[in-house]
Tab-separated table of C-alpha atoms in Angstrom:
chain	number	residue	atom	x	y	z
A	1	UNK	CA	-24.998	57.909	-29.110
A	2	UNK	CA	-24.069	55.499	-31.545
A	3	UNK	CA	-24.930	55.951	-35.587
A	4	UNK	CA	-27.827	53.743	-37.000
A	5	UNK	CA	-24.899	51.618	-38.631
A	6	UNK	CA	-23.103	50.935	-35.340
A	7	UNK	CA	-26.183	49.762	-33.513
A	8	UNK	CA	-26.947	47.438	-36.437
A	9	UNK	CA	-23.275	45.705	-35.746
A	10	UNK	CA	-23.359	45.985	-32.211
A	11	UNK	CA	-26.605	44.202	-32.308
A	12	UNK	CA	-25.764	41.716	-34.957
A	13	UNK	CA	-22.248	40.981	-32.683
A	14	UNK	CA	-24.440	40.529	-29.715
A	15	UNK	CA	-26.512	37.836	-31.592
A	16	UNK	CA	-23.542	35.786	-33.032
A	17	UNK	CA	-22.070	35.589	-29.235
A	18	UNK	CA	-25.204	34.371	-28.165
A	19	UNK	CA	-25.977	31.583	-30.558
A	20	UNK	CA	-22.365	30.889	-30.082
A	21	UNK	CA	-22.880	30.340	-26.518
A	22	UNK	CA	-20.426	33.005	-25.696
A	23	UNK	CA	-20.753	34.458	-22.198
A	24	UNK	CA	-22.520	37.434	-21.744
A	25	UNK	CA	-19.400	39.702	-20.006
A	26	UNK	CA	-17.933	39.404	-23.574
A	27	UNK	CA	-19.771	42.404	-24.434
A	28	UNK	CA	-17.286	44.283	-26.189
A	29	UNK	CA	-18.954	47.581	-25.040
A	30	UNK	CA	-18.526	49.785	-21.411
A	31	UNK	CA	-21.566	49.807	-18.853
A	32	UNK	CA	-21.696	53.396	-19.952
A	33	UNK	CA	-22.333	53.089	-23.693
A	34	UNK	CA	-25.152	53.106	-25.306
A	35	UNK	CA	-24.181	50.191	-27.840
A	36	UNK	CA	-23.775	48.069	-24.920
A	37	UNK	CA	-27.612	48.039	-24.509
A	38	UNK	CA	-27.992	46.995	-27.820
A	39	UNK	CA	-25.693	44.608	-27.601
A	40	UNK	CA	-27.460	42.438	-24.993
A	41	UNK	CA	-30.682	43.041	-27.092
A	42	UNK	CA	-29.052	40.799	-30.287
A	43	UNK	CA	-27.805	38.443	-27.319
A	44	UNK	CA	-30.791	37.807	-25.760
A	45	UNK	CA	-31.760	37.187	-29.026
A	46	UNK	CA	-29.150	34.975	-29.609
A	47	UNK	CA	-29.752	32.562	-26.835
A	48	UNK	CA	-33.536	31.980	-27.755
A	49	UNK	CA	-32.906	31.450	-30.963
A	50	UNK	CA	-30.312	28.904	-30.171
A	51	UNK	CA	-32.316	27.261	-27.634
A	52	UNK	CA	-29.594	27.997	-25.367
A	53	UNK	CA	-30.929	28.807	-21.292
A	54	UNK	CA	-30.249	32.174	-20.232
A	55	UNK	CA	-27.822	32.926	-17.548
A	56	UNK	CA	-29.123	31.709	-14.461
């Protein structure tokens, strides 16, 4: 499991690609870690906040 630190980042990553209209298989992180999850939280995040449409 990742530290408190790394699922701040992870999170704060997953926003910026978001807003940036990245796509969402540019998670950095492998299906089987746990920063992946929080990852897509801060992207999902991301797209609302930008106003962008999630992935249909």
């Amino acid at each position: 499991m990742g530290t408190r630190a790394q699922i701040v980042e992870a999170i704060q990553k997953g926003t910026e690609a978001g807003q940036s209209g990245a796509p969402p298989t540019a998670c950095p992180y492998g299906r089987d870690e746990i920063l992946r999850t929080a990852w897509i939280k801060g992207y999902a995040a991301g797209r609302r906040q930008s106003g962008r449409p999630g992935p249909a």
